[in-house]
mmCIF file of C-alpha atoms in Angstrom:
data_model
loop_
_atom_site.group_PDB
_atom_site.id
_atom_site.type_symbol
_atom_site.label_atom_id
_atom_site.label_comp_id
_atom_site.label_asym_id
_atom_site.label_seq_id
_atom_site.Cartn_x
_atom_site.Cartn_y
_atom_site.Cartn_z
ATOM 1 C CA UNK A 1 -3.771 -27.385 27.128
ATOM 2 C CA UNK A 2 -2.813 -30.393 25.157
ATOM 3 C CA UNK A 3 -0.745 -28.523 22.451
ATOM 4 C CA UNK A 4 1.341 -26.875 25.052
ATOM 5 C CA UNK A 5 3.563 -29.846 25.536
ATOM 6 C CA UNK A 6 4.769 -29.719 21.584
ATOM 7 C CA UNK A 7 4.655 -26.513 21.501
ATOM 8 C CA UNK A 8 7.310 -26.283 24.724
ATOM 9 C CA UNK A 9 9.200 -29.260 23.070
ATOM 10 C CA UNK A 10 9.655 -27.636 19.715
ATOM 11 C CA UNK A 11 10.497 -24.401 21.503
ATOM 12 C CA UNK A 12 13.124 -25.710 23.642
ATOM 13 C CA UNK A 13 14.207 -28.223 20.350
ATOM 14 C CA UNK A 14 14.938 -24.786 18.585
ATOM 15 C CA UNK A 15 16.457 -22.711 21.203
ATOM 16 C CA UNK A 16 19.093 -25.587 22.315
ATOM 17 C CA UNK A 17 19.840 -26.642 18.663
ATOM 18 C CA UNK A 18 20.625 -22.853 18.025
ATOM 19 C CA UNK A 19 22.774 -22.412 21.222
ATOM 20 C CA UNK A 20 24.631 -25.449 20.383
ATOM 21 C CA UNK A 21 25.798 -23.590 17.123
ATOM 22 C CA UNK A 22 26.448 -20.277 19.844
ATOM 23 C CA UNK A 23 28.363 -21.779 21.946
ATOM 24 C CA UNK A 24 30.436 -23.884 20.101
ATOM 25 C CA UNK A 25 32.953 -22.169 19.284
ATOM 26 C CA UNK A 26 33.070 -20.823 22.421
ATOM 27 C CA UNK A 27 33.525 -23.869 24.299
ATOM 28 C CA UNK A 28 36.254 -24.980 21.734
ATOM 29 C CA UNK A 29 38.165 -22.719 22.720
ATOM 30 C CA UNK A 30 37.509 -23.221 26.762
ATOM 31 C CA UNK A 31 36.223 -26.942 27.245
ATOM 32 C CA UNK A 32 37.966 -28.705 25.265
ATOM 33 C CA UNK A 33 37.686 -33.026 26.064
ATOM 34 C CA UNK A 34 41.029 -34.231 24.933
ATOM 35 C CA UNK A 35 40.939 -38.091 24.883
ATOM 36 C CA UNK A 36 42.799 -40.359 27.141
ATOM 37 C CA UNK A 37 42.974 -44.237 27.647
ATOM 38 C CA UNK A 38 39.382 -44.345 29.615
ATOM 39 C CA UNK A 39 38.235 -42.205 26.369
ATOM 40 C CA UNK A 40 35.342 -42.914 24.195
ATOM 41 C CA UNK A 41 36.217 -40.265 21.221
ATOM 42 C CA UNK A 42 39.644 -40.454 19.793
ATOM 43 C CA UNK A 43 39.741 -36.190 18.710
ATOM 44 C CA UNK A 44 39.457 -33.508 21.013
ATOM 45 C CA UNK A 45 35.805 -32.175 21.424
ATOM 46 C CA UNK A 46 33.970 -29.386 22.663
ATOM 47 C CA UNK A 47 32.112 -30.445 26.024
ATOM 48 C CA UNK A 48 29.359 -28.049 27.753
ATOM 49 C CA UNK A 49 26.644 -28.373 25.182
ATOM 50 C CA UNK A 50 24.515 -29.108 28.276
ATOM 51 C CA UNK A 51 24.430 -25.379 28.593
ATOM 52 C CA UNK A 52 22.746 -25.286 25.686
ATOM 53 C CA UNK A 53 19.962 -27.842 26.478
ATOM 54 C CA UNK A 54 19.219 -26.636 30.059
ATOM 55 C CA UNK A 55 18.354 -23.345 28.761
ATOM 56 C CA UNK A 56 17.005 -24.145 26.198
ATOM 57 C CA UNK A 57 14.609 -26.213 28.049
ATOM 58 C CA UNK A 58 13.687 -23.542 30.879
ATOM 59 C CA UNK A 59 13.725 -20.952 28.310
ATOM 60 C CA UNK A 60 10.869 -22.947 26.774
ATOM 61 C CA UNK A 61 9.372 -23.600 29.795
ATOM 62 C CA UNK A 62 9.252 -20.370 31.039
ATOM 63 C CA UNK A 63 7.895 -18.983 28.244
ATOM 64 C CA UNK A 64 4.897 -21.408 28.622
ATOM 65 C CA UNK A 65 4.201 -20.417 32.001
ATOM 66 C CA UNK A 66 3.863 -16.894 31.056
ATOM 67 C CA UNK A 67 1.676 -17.028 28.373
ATOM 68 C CA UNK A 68 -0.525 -20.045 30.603
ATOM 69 C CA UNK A 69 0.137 -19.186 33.758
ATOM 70 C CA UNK A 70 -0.753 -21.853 36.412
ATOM 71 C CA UNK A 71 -1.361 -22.522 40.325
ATOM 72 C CA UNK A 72 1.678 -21.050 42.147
ATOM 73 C CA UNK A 73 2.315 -24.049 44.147
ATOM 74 C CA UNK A 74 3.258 -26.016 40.786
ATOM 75 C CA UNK A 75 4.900 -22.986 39.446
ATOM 76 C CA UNK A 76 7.153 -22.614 42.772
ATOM 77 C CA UNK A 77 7.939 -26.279 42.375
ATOM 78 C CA UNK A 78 9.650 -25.639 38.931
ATOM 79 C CA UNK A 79 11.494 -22.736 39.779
ATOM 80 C CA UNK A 80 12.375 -24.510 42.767
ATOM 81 C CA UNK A 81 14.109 -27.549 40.221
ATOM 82 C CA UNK A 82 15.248 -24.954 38.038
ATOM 83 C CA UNK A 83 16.967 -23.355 40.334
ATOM 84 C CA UNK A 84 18.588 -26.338 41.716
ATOM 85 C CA UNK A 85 19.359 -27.636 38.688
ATOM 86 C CA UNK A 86 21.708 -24.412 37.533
ATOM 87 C CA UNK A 87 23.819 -24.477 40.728
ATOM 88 C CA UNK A 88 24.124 -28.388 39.715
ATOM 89 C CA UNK A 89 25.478 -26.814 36.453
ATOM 90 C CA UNK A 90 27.623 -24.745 37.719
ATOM 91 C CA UNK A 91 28.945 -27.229 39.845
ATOM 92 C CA UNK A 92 29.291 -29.648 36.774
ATOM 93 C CA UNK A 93 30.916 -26.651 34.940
ATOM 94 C CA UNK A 94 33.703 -25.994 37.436
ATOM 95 C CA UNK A 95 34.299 -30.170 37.702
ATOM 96 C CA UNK A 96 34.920 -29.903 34.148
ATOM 97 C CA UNK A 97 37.244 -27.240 33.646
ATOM 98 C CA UNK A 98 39.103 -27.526 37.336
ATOM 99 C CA UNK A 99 37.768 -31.536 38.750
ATOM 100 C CA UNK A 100 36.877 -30.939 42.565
ATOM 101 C CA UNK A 101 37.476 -34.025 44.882
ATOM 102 C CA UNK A 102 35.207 -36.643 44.997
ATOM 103 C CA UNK A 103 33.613 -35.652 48.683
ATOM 104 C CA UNK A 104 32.910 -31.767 47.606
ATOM 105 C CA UNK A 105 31.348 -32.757 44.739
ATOM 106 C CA UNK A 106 29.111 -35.543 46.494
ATOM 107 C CA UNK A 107 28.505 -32.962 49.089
ATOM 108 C CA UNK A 108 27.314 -30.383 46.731
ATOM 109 C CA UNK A 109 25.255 -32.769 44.577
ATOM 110 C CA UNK A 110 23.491 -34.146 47.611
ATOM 111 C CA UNK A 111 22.686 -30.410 48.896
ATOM 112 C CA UNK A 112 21.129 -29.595 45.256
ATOM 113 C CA UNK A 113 18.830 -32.914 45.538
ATOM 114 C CA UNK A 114 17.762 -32.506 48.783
ATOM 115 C CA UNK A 115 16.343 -28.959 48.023
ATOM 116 C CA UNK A 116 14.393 -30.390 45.509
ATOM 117 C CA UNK A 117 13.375 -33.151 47.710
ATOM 118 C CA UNK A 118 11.946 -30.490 50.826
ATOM 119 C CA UNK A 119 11.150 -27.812 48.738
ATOM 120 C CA UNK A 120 9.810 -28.749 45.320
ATOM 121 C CA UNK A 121 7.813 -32.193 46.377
ATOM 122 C CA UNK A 122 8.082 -32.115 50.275
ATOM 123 C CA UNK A 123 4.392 -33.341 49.675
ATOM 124 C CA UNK A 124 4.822 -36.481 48.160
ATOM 125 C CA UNK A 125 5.171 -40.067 49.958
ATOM 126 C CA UNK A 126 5.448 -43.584 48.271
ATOM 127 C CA UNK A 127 5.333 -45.840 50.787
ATOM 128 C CA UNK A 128 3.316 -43.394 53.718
ATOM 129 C CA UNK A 129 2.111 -46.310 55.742
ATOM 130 C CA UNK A 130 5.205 -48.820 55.391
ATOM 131 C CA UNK A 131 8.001 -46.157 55.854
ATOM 132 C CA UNK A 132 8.700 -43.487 58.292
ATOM 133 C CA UNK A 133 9.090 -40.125 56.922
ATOM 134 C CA UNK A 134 12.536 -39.745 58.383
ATOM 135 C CA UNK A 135 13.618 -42.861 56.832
ATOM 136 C CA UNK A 136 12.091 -42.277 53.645
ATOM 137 C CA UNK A 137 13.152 -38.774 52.729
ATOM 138 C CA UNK A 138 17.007 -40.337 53.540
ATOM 139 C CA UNK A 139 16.266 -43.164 51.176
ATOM 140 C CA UNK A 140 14.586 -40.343 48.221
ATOM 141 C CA UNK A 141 17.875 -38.624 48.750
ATOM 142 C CA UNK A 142 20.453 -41.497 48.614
ATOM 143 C CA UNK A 143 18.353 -42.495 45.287
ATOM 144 C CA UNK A 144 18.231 -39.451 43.883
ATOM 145 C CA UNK A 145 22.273 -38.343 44.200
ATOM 146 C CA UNK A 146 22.611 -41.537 42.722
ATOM 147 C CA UNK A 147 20.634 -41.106 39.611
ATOM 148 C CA UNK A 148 22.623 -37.657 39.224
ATOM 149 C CA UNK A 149 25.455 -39.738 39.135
ATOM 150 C CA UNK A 150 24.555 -42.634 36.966
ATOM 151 C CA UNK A 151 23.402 -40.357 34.101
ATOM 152 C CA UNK A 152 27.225 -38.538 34.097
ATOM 153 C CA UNK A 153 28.553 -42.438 34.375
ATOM 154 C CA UNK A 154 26.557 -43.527 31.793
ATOM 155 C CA UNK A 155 26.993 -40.369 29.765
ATOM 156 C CA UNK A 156 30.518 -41.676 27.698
ATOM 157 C CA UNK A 157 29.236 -42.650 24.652
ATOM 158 C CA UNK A 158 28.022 -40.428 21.540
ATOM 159 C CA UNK A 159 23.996 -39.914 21.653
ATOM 160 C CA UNK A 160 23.671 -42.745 24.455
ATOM 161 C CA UNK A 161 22.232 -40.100 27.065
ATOM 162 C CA UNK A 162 20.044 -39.193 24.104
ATOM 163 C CA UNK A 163 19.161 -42.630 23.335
ATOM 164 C CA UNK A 164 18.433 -43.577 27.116
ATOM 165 C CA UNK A 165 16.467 -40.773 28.088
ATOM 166 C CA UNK A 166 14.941 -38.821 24.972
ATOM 167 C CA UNK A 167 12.401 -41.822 25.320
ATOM 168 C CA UNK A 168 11.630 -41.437 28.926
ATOM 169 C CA UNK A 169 10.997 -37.875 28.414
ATOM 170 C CA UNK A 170 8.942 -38.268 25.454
ATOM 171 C CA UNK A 171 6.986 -40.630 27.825
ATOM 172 C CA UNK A 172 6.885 -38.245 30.872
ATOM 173 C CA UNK A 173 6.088 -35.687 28.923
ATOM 174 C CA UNK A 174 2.636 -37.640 27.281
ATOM 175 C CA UNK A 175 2.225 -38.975 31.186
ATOM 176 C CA UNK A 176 1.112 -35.371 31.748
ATOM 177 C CA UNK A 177 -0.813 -34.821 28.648
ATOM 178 C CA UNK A 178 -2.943 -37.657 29.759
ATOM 179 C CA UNK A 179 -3.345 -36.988 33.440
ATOM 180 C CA UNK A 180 -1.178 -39.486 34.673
ATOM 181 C CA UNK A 181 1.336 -36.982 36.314
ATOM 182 C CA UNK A 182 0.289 -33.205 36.788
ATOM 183 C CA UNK A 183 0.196 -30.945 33.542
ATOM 184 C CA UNK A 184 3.359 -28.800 35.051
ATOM 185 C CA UNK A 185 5.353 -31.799 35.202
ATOM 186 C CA UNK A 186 4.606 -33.045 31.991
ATOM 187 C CA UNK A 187 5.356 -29.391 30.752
ATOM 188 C CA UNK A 188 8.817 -29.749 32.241
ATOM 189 C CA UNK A 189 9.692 -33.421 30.866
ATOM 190 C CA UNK A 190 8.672 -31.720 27.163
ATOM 191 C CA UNK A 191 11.043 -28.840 27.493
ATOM 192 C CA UNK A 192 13.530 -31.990 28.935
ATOM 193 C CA UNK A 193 12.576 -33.550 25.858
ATOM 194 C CA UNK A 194 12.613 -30.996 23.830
ATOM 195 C CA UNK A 195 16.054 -29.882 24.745
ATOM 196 C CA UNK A 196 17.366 -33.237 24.180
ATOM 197 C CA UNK A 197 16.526 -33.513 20.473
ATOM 198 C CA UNK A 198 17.900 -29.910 19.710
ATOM 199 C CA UNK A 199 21.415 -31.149 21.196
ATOM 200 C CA UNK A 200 20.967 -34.599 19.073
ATOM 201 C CA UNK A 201 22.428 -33.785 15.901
ATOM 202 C CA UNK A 202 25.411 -31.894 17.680
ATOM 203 C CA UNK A 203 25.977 -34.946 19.313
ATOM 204 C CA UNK A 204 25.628 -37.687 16.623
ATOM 205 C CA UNK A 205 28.507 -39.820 16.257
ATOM 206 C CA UNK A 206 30.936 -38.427 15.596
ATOM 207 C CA UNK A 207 30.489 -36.214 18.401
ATOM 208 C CA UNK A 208 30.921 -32.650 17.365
ATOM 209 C CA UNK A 209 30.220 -31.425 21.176
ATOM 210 C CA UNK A 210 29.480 -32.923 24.212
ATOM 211 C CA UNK A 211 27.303 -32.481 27.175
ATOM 212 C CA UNK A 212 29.912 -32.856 29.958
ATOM 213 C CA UNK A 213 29.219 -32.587 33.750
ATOM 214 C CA UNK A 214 27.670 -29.207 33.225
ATOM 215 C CA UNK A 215 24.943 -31.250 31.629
ATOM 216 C CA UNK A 216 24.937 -34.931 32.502
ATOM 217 C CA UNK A 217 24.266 -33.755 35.767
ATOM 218 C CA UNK A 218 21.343 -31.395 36.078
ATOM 219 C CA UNK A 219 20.042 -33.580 33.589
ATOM 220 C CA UNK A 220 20.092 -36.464 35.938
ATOM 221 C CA UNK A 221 18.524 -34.464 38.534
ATOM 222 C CA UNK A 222 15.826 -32.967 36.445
ATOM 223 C CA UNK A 223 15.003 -36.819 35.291
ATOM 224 C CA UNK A 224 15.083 -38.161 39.135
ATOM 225 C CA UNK A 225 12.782 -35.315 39.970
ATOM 226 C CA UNK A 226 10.241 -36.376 37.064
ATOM 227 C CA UNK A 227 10.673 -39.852 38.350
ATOM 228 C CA UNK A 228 9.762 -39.104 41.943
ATOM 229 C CA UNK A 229 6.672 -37.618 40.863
ATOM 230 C CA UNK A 230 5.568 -40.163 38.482
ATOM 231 C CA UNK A 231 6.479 -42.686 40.960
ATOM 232 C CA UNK A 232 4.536 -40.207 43.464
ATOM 233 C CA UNK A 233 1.265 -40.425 41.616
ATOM 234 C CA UNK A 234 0.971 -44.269 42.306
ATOM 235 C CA UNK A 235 2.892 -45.104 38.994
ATOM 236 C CA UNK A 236 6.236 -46.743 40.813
ATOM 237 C CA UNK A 237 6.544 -49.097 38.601
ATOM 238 C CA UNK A 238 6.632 -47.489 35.188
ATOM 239 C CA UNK A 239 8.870 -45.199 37.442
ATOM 240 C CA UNK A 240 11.222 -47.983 37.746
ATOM 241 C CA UNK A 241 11.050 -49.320 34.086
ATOM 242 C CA UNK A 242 11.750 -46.373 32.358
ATOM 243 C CA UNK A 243 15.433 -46.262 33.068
ATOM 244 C CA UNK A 244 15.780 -49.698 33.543
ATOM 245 C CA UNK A 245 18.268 -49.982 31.271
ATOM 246 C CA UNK A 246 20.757 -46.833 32.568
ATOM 247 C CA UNK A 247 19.902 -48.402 36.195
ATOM 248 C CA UNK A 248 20.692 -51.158 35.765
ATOM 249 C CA UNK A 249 24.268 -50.817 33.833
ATOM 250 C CA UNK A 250 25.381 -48.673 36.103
ATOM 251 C CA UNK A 251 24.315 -50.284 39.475
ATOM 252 C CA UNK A 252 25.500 -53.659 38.246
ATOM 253 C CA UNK A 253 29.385 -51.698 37.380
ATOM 254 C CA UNK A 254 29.002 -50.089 40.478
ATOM 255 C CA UNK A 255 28.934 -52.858 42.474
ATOM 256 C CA UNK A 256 31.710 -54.884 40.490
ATOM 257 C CA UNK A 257 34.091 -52.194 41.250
ATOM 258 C CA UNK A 258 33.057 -52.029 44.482
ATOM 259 C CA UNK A 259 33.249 -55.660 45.023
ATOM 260 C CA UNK A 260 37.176 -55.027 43.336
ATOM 261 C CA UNK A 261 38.031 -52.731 45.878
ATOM 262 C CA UNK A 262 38.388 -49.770 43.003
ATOM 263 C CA UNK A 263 38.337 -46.228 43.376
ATOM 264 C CA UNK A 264 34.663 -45.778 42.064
ATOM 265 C CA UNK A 265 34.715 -42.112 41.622
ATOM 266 C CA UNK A 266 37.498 -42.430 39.093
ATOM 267 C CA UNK A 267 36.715 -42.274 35.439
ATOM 268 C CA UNK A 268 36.709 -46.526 33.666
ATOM 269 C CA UNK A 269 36.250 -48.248 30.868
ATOM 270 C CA UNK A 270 33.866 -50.996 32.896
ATOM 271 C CA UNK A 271 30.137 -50.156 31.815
ATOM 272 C CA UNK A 272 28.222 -52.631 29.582
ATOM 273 C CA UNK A 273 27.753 -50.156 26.832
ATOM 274 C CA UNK A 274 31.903 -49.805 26.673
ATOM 275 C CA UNK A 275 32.997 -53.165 27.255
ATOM 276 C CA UNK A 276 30.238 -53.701 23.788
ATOM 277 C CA UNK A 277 32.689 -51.302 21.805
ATOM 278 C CA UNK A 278 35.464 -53.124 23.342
ATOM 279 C CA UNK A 279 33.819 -56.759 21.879
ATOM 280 C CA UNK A 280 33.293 -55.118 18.756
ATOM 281 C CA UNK A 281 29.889 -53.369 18.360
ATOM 282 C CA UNK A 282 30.089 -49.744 16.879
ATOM 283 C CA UNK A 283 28.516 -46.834 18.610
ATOM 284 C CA UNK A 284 25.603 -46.627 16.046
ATOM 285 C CA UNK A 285 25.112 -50.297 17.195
ATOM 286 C CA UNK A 286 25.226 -49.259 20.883
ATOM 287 C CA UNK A 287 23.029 -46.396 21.063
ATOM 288 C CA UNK A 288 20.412 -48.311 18.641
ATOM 289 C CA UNK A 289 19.708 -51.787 20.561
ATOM 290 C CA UNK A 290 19.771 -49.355 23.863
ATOM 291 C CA UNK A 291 16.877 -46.627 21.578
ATOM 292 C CA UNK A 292 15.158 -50.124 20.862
ATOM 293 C CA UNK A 293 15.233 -51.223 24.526
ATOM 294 C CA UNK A 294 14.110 -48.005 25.489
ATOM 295 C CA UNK A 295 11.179 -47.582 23.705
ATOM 296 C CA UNK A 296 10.377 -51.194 24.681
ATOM 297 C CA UNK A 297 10.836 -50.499 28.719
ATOM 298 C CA UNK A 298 8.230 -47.050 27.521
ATOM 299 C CA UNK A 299 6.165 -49.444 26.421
ATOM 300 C CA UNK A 300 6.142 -51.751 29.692
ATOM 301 C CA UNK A 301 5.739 -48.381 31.454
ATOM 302 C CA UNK A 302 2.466 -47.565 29.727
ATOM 303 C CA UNK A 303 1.125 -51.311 30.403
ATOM 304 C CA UNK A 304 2.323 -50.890 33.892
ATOM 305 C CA UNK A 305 -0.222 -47.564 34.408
ATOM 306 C CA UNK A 306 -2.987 -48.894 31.995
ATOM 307 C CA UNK A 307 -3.429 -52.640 34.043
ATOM 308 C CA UNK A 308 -2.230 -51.510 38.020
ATOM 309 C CA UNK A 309 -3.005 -54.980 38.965
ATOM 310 C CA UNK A 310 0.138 -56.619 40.845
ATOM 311 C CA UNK A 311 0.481 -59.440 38.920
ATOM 312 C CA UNK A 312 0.607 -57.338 36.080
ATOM 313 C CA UNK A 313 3.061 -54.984 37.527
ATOM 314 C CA UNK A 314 5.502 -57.973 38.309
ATOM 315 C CA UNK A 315 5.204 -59.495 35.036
ATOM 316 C CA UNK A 316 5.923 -56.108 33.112
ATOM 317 C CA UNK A 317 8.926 -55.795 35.849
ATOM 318 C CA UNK A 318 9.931 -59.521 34.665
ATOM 319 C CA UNK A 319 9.736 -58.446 31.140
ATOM 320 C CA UNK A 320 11.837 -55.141 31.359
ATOM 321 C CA UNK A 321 14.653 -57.394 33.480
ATOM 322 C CA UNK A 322 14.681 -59.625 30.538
ATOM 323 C CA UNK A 323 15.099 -57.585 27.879
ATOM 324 C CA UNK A 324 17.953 -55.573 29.601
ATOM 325 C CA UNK A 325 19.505 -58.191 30.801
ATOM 326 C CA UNK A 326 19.503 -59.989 27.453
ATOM 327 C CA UNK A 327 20.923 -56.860 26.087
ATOM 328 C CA UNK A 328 24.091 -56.696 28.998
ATOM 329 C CA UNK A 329 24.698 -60.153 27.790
ATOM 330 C CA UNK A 330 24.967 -59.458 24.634
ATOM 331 C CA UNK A 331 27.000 -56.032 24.920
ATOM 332 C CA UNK A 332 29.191 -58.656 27.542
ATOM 333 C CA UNK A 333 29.740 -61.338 24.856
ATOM 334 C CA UNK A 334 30.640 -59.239 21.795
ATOM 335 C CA UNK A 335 28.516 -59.514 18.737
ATOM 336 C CA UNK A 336 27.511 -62.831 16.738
ATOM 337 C CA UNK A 337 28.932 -63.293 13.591
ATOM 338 C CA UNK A 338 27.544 -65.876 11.050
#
């Protein structure tokens, strides 16, 4: 059982990195990103290679499940995500080529969270005796439209979704190996993973395709769903410090624009990570001190499950706060020069 996990991450690293080349010129042709002013790229590029990771990740997956099959209750609950996450696509894929207002889309993207929430974990509780049900499920379901949304926001810079949650998959995906989450689960973040790194070099600044809505968001809602079940297994808070650092950038902008009276469903330029190439970082700069903070908040998360004592779980809170927020600052303030 252990060498499933690499062997579904190298299958789905493959199969994406070999639909990328596919559907490339495919998607030149049809979904093409031309820059504007709110623009991180400055050429016209491909977007849609999310296609290419999705399937290649439940192609992997699938093919895992066939050859070790497994209870059917965990094997409904993937097909349940999987299926949830291609209508997610397909919304993402008609946003791109024809945007849909703001309140279908929310609509739409709360409808494909909430059938994962009551039909592929209606089981799991996090805070049974402290929260009613009702109240609960509405807060799982607020939480998770939101992290849909927060991967697209934070998804406008070259390799920064692969920077921000390659890491957290990786982790996930060795959560499983080791018992911490189910072995399905972890199964699922590896083909996640997986996928990921086979899109990587596609997307390596310069960008030569992007993943666009058809991918930043069933992405988003694959992560929240591997989330909720880490967080599920009595691991909330290396559920919380794994994407500190994409929660936190985008709740923080959020809540400026909010507090600015902007439209906040309109595309910006107002995200830590862009005001840094604004101040005068490049994107390799970016994307690295976020790959560093990431593997750092991975580490915190593996502290968090290996001492559960509450002090402990505050101070490893403390120390992912720190770290990201030293990093906002310094994406804020522009780079030091000597």
């Amino acid at each position: 059982m252990l060498l499933i996990p690499p062997a579904i991450l190298a299958t789905a690293a493959v199969l994406a990195a070999v639909l990328c080349v596919v559907l490339r010129p495919l998607l030149l042709r049809y979904a093409l990103a031309r820059p504007n002013a709110r623009s991180s790229h400055k050429v016209p590029t491909p977007q849609g290679g999310g296609i290419a990771v999705l399937a290649g990740a439940f192609l992997a997956l699938s093919l895992a499940l066939w050859l070790s099959p497994v209870e059917s209750e965990a094997g409904r609950a993937v097909l349940v995500v999987g299926l949830a996450a291609i209508a997610l696509a397909a919304v993402g894929a008609w946003d791109d080529i024809r945007p849909l207002p703001a309140s279908v889309r929310l609509v739409l993207q709360a409808a494909c969270v909430g059938v994962v929430l009551f039909r592929a974990a209606p089981e799991l509780r996090l805070f049974p005796e402290a929260v009613p049900l009702a109240a609960e499920r509405a807060l799982a379901l607020l939480a998770g439209v939101w992290f849909v949304n927060l991967v697209n926001f934070m998804d406008g810079l070259d390799w920064i979704t692969i920077a921000g949650l390659l890491p957290l998959a990786g982790a996930l995906a060795l959560a499983g190996s080791f018992g911490v989450i189910d072995p399905v689960t972890g199964w699922l973040a590896a083909a996640l993973c997986g996928g990921l790194l086979g899109f990587a070099p596609f997307n390596r600044p310069v960008a030569r395709l992007f993943l666009g809505d058809v991918g930043s968001l069933p992405i988003g809602l694959v992560t929240a769903y591997l989330l909720y079940r880490l967080a599920g297994s009595g691991a909330l808070t290396a559920a919380v410090i794994l994407p500190f650092y994409h929660l936190t950038d985008a709740t923080i902008t959020l809540l400026r624009r909010l507090a600015r009276g902007e439209k906040v469903w309109e595309a910006h330029r107002s995200h830590f990570y862009q005001q840094a190439t604004t101040n005068g970082f490049s994107v390799l700069g970016v994307v690295g001190r976020i790959a560093l903070v990431n593997l750092a908040l991975v580490a915190l998360a593996g502290l968090s499950v290996a001492f559960p004592g509450l002090w402990h779980q505050l101070a490893y809170l403390a120390a992912a706060a720190l770290l990201t927020g030293l990093l906002l600052r310094r994406f804020a303030t522009g780079p030091r020069h000597g």
